[in-house]
Short mmCIF file of C-alpha atoms and ligand atoms in Angstrom, two decimals:
data_model
loop_
_atom_site.label_atom_id
_atom_site.label_comp_id
_atom_site.label_asym_id
_atom_site.label_seq_id
_atom_site.Cartn_x
_atom_site.Cartn_y
_atom_site.Cartn_z
CA MET A 719 100.25 99.25 122.15
CA VAL A 720 98.80 100.58 118.91
CA ILE A 721 100.93 100.73 115.78
CA ALA A 722 99.38 103.13 113.27
CA ILE A 723 100.63 102.80 109.72
CA ASP A 724 99.44 105.30 107.14
CA GLY A 725 100.45 106.07 103.61
CA PRO A 726 99.30 106.44 100.01
CA ALA A 727 98.13 103.66 97.68
CA ALA A 728 100.70 100.96 96.90
CA SER A 729 103.26 102.32 99.36
CA GLY A 730 103.80 98.87 100.87
CA LYS A 731 102.03 99.66 104.16
CA GLY A 732 99.87 96.52 103.97
CA THR A 733 102.85 94.20 103.55
CA LEU A 734 104.63 96.00 106.36
CA SER A 735 101.62 95.68 108.68
CA ARG A 736 101.33 91.97 108.01
CA ARG A 737 105.06 91.47 108.65
CA LEU A 738 104.82 93.37 111.94
CA SER A 739 101.71 91.39 112.86
CA THR A 740 103.56 88.08 112.39
CA HIS A 741 106.65 89.38 114.18
CA TYR A 742 104.86 90.64 117.30
CA GLY A 743 101.91 88.21 117.23
CA TRP A 744 99.45 91.12 117.32
CA PRO A 745 96.42 91.29 115.02
CA CYS A 746 96.44 93.73 112.11
CA LEU A 747 93.53 95.45 110.41
CA ASP A 748 93.80 96.62 106.81
CA THR A 749 91.28 99.47 107.07
CA GLY A 750 91.27 99.94 103.29
CA LEU A 751 89.31 96.69 103.16
CA LEU A 752 86.49 98.32 105.14
CA TYR A 753 86.05 101.04 102.51
CA ARG A 754 86.44 98.48 99.75
CA ALA A 755 83.72 96.31 101.32
CA VAL A 756 81.31 99.26 101.52
CA ALA A 757 81.98 100.06 97.84
CA ARG A 758 81.58 96.39 96.84
CA THR A 759 78.28 96.01 98.68
CA MET A 760 76.93 99.20 97.09
CA MET A 761 77.96 97.96 93.67
CA ASP A 762 76.40 94.52 94.25
CA GLN A 763 73.15 96.12 95.41
CA GLY A 764 73.08 98.63 92.54
CA ILE A 765 73.28 101.64 94.89
CA ALA A 766 74.64 104.92 93.46
CA SER A 767 78.08 105.86 94.82
CA ASP A 768 76.80 109.23 96.10
CA ASP A 769 73.93 107.75 98.16
CA MET A 770 75.30 108.86 101.52
CA ASP A 771 72.53 107.33 103.67
CA ALA A 772 72.78 103.90 102.09
CA ALA A 773 76.59 104.00 102.25
CA ALA A 774 76.56 104.91 105.94
CA ARG A 775 74.01 102.17 106.70
CA ILE A 776 76.16 99.57 104.93
CA ALA A 777 79.31 100.84 106.67
CA GLY A 778 77.62 100.58 110.07
CA ALA A 779 76.67 96.96 109.48
CA LEU A 780 80.03 95.66 108.19
CA ASP A 781 81.44 92.44 109.60
CA PRO A 782 85.11 91.98 108.60
CA ALA A 783 84.87 88.27 109.50
CA THR A 784 82.68 87.76 106.43
CA PHE A 785 84.96 89.58 103.95
CA ASP A 786 85.94 87.70 100.82
CA GLU A 787 89.26 89.45 100.18
CA LYS A 788 89.54 88.20 96.61
CA THR A 789 86.48 90.21 95.59
CA LEU A 790 87.73 93.34 97.35
CA ARG A 791 91.24 93.56 95.92
CA GLY A 792 92.01 95.04 92.53
CA ALA A 793 92.23 98.50 91.02
CA GLN A 794 88.52 98.90 90.31
CA MET A 795 87.50 98.36 93.94
CA GLY A 796 90.36 100.59 95.11
CA GLU A 797 89.04 103.41 92.98
CA ALA A 798 85.43 102.87 94.13
CA ALA A 799 86.58 102.73 97.77
CA SER A 800 88.48 105.98 97.32
CA VAL A 801 85.28 107.67 96.05
CA ILE A 802 82.97 106.51 98.87
CA SER A 803 85.64 107.08 101.52
CA ALA A 804 85.26 110.81 100.96
CA LEU A 805 81.70 110.64 102.39
CA PRO A 806 81.86 111.89 106.01
CA ALA A 807 78.96 109.65 107.13
CA VAL A 808 80.80 106.55 105.91
CA ARG A 809 83.96 107.51 107.79
CA GLU A 810 81.93 108.26 110.91
CA ALA A 811 80.18 104.87 110.74
CA LEU A 812 83.52 103.04 110.59
CA ILE A 813 85.21 104.77 113.54
CA GLY A 814 83.82 102.49 116.29
CA LEU A 815 84.87 99.26 114.61
CA GLN A 816 88.42 100.54 114.08
CA ARG A 817 88.81 101.88 117.61
CA ASP A 818 87.48 98.63 119.10
CA PHE A 819 90.11 96.78 117.11
CA ALA A 820 92.81 99.20 118.27
CA GLY A 821 91.87 98.45 121.89
CA ARG A 822 93.01 94.83 121.66
CA SER A 823 95.57 93.76 124.19
CA PRO A 824 98.56 93.59 124.24
CA GLY A 825 98.80 95.29 120.86
CA ALA A 826 97.15 95.96 117.51
CA ILE A 827 98.32 97.19 114.15
CA LEU A 828 96.08 99.23 111.85
CA ASP A 829 96.96 100.52 108.43
CA GLY A 830 95.15 103.09 106.34
CA ARG A 831 95.12 106.80 105.59
CA ASP A 832 93.92 108.44 108.82
CA ILE A 833 94.92 106.04 111.60
CA GLY A 834 97.54 108.28 113.19
CA THR A 835 95.56 111.49 112.64
CA VAL A 836 91.91 110.60 113.36
CA ILE A 837 91.28 106.99 114.42
CA CYS A 838 94.13 106.58 116.93
CA PRO A 839 95.67 110.00 117.52
CA ASP A 840 97.26 108.64 120.73
CA ALA A 841 98.89 105.63 119.08
CA GLU A 842 102.32 105.02 120.60
CA VAL A 843 103.87 104.20 117.25
CA LYS A 844 102.98 106.07 114.07
CA ILE A 845 104.71 105.32 110.82
CA PHE A 846 103.96 107.11 107.56
CA VAL A 847 105.04 104.85 104.71
CA THR A 848 105.63 106.38 101.33
CA ALA A 849 107.55 106.07 98.07
CA THR A 850 107.59 108.10 94.86
CA SER A 851 104.50 107.65 92.71
CA GLU A 852 106.68 106.14 89.93
CA GLU A 853 108.08 103.51 92.29
CA ARG A 854 104.64 102.70 93.70
CA ALA A 855 103.26 102.38 90.17
CA ARG A 856 106.20 100.18 89.16
CA ARG A 857 105.52 97.79 92.07
CA ARG A 858 101.78 97.72 91.43
CA TRP A 859 102.32 97.20 87.69
CA LEU A 860 104.71 94.27 88.33
CA GLU A 861 102.18 92.71 90.70
CA LEU A 862 99.33 93.08 88.17
CA SER A 863 101.46 91.84 85.27
CA ARG A 864 102.44 88.74 87.23
CA SER A 865 98.79 88.00 87.94
CA GLY A 866 98.06 88.16 84.21
CA ASP A 867 96.49 91.64 84.08
CA PRO A 868 97.64 93.31 80.81
CA ILE A 869 97.36 96.91 82.12
CA SER A 870 100.03 99.41 80.96
CA PHE A 871 102.47 101.13 83.34
CA GLU A 872 101.09 104.54 82.26
CA ASP A 873 97.56 103.52 83.24
CA VAL A 874 98.73 102.29 86.65
CA LEU A 875 100.63 105.54 87.22
CA ALA A 876 97.59 107.62 86.23
CA ASP A 877 95.46 105.58 88.64
CA ILE A 878 97.93 106.21 91.48
CA HIS A 879 97.99 109.97 90.77
CA ARG A 880 94.19 110.12 90.72
CA ARG A 881 93.87 108.24 93.99
CA ASP A 882 96.58 110.28 95.72
CA ALA A 883 94.83 113.49 94.69
CA ARG A 884 91.41 112.30 95.89
CA ASP A 885 92.62 110.76 99.17
CA SER A 886 94.72 113.80 100.06
CA GLY A 887 92.30 116.41 98.78
CA ARG A 888 89.07 115.41 100.55
CA SER A 889 87.93 117.58 103.42
CA THR A 890 87.19 114.81 105.96
CA ALA A 891 90.22 112.91 107.32
CA PRO A 892 92.46 113.46 104.29
CA LEU A 893 95.59 111.43 103.83
CA ARG A 894 98.37 113.25 105.64
CA MET A 895 101.26 112.45 107.92
CA ALA A 896 100.57 112.98 111.63
CA GLU A 897 102.91 115.52 113.20
CA ASP A 898 104.35 112.88 115.53
CA ALA A 899 104.68 110.14 112.88
CA ARG A 900 107.98 108.80 111.61
CA LEU A 901 108.46 108.96 107.87
CA LEU A 902 109.49 105.72 106.20
CA ASP A 903 110.37 106.34 102.56
CA THR A 904 110.64 102.93 100.89
CA THR A 905 111.56 104.21 97.40
CA LYS A 906 115.03 102.71 97.70
CA LEU A 907 114.22 99.96 100.24
CA ASP A 908 113.02 96.43 99.68
CA ILE A 909 110.41 94.99 102.04
CA GLU A 910 113.03 93.36 104.24
CA ALA A 911 114.90 96.64 104.76
CA ALA A 912 111.64 98.56 105.37
CA PHE A 913 110.58 95.93 107.89
CA ARG A 914 113.87 96.28 109.79
CA VAL A 915 113.45 100.07 110.00
CA ALA A 916 109.86 99.66 111.25
CA VAL A 917 110.88 97.12 113.90
CA GLY A 918 113.59 99.55 115.01
CA ILE A 919 110.95 102.26 115.49
CA VAL A 920 108.68 99.93 117.50
CA GLU A 921 111.56 98.61 119.62
CA GLU A 922 112.59 102.17 120.47
CA ARG A 923 109.08 102.75 121.82
CA LEU A 924 108.93 99.45 123.69
CA SER A 925 112.28 100.07 125.39
CA GLY A 926 111.22 103.64 126.23
CA ARG A 927 108.19 102.14 127.94
CA ALA A 928 110.32 99.64 129.91
CA THR A 929 112.65 102.29 131.29
CA ARG A 930 109.93 104.80 132.15
O1 DC B 377 94.53 101.03 101.27
P1 DC B 377 93.58 100.75 100.11
O2 DC B 377 94.20 101.08 98.78
O3 DC B 377 93.01 99.38 100.16
O4 DC B 377 92.36 101.77 100.33
C1 DC B 377 91.33 101.93 99.37
C2 DC B 377 90.74 103.32 99.51
O5 DC B 377 90.04 103.42 100.75
C3 DC B 377 91.74 104.45 99.52
O6 DC B 377 92.02 104.95 98.21
C4 DC B 377 91.09 105.50 100.39
C5 DC B 377 90.21 104.70 101.32
N1 DC B 377 90.76 104.58 102.67
C6 DC B 377 90.54 105.64 103.53
O7 DC B 377 89.99 106.66 103.10
N2 DC B 377 90.93 105.56 104.82
C7 DC B 377 91.56 104.48 105.29
N3 DC B 377 91.92 104.42 106.58
C8 DC B 377 91.82 103.39 104.42
C9 DC B 377 91.42 103.48 103.11
#
């Protein structure tokens, strides 16, 4: 079974995927890390962010097992990833890796922006996680403040608005909710409550399978 979790930046989809992964014992892939790793490698090698050929070559040679997550997290890499993720050749080069992962048995969880629409359109469970931009910025700001980053709330909110606009406005695989996805608005939910709703959605599918 494939669980596809999509949603905008800082919606809590990563935390939700990891919780589901622990709960069901299925592997999860944070596909944002793939785009972040392409952006990081380009930066490290001094390659311009609009060099489509180089970006696609790097994307095609990625090995998630070698990722150093610490160097990929953070607002700067998120922004750079958002920019290169609009390049169609980069997206194309990352399809195979993601679909291979999705084929793992008995189940796999992938989170990103286009999992339910492009990567796994036949996923049995699709959840679109969202929250208001103010709430997402508040969570991200708290997280950054706790880690000692002195960024202002207004700057975090502006960053979220910019990323939402770019990720939803690009022409290839834009961020959007699949028609058959379930909407999970976490604005008024804590992670525990969101997790319970998500498990309910998966269980509904699993029991539907058992009685078919
Ligand atoms: O989920 P994230 O914030 O780590 O993702 C970073 C950027 O990567 C995001 O702004 C857009 C891009 N991305 C994408 O285009 N498609 C995905 N499936 C995942 C991420």
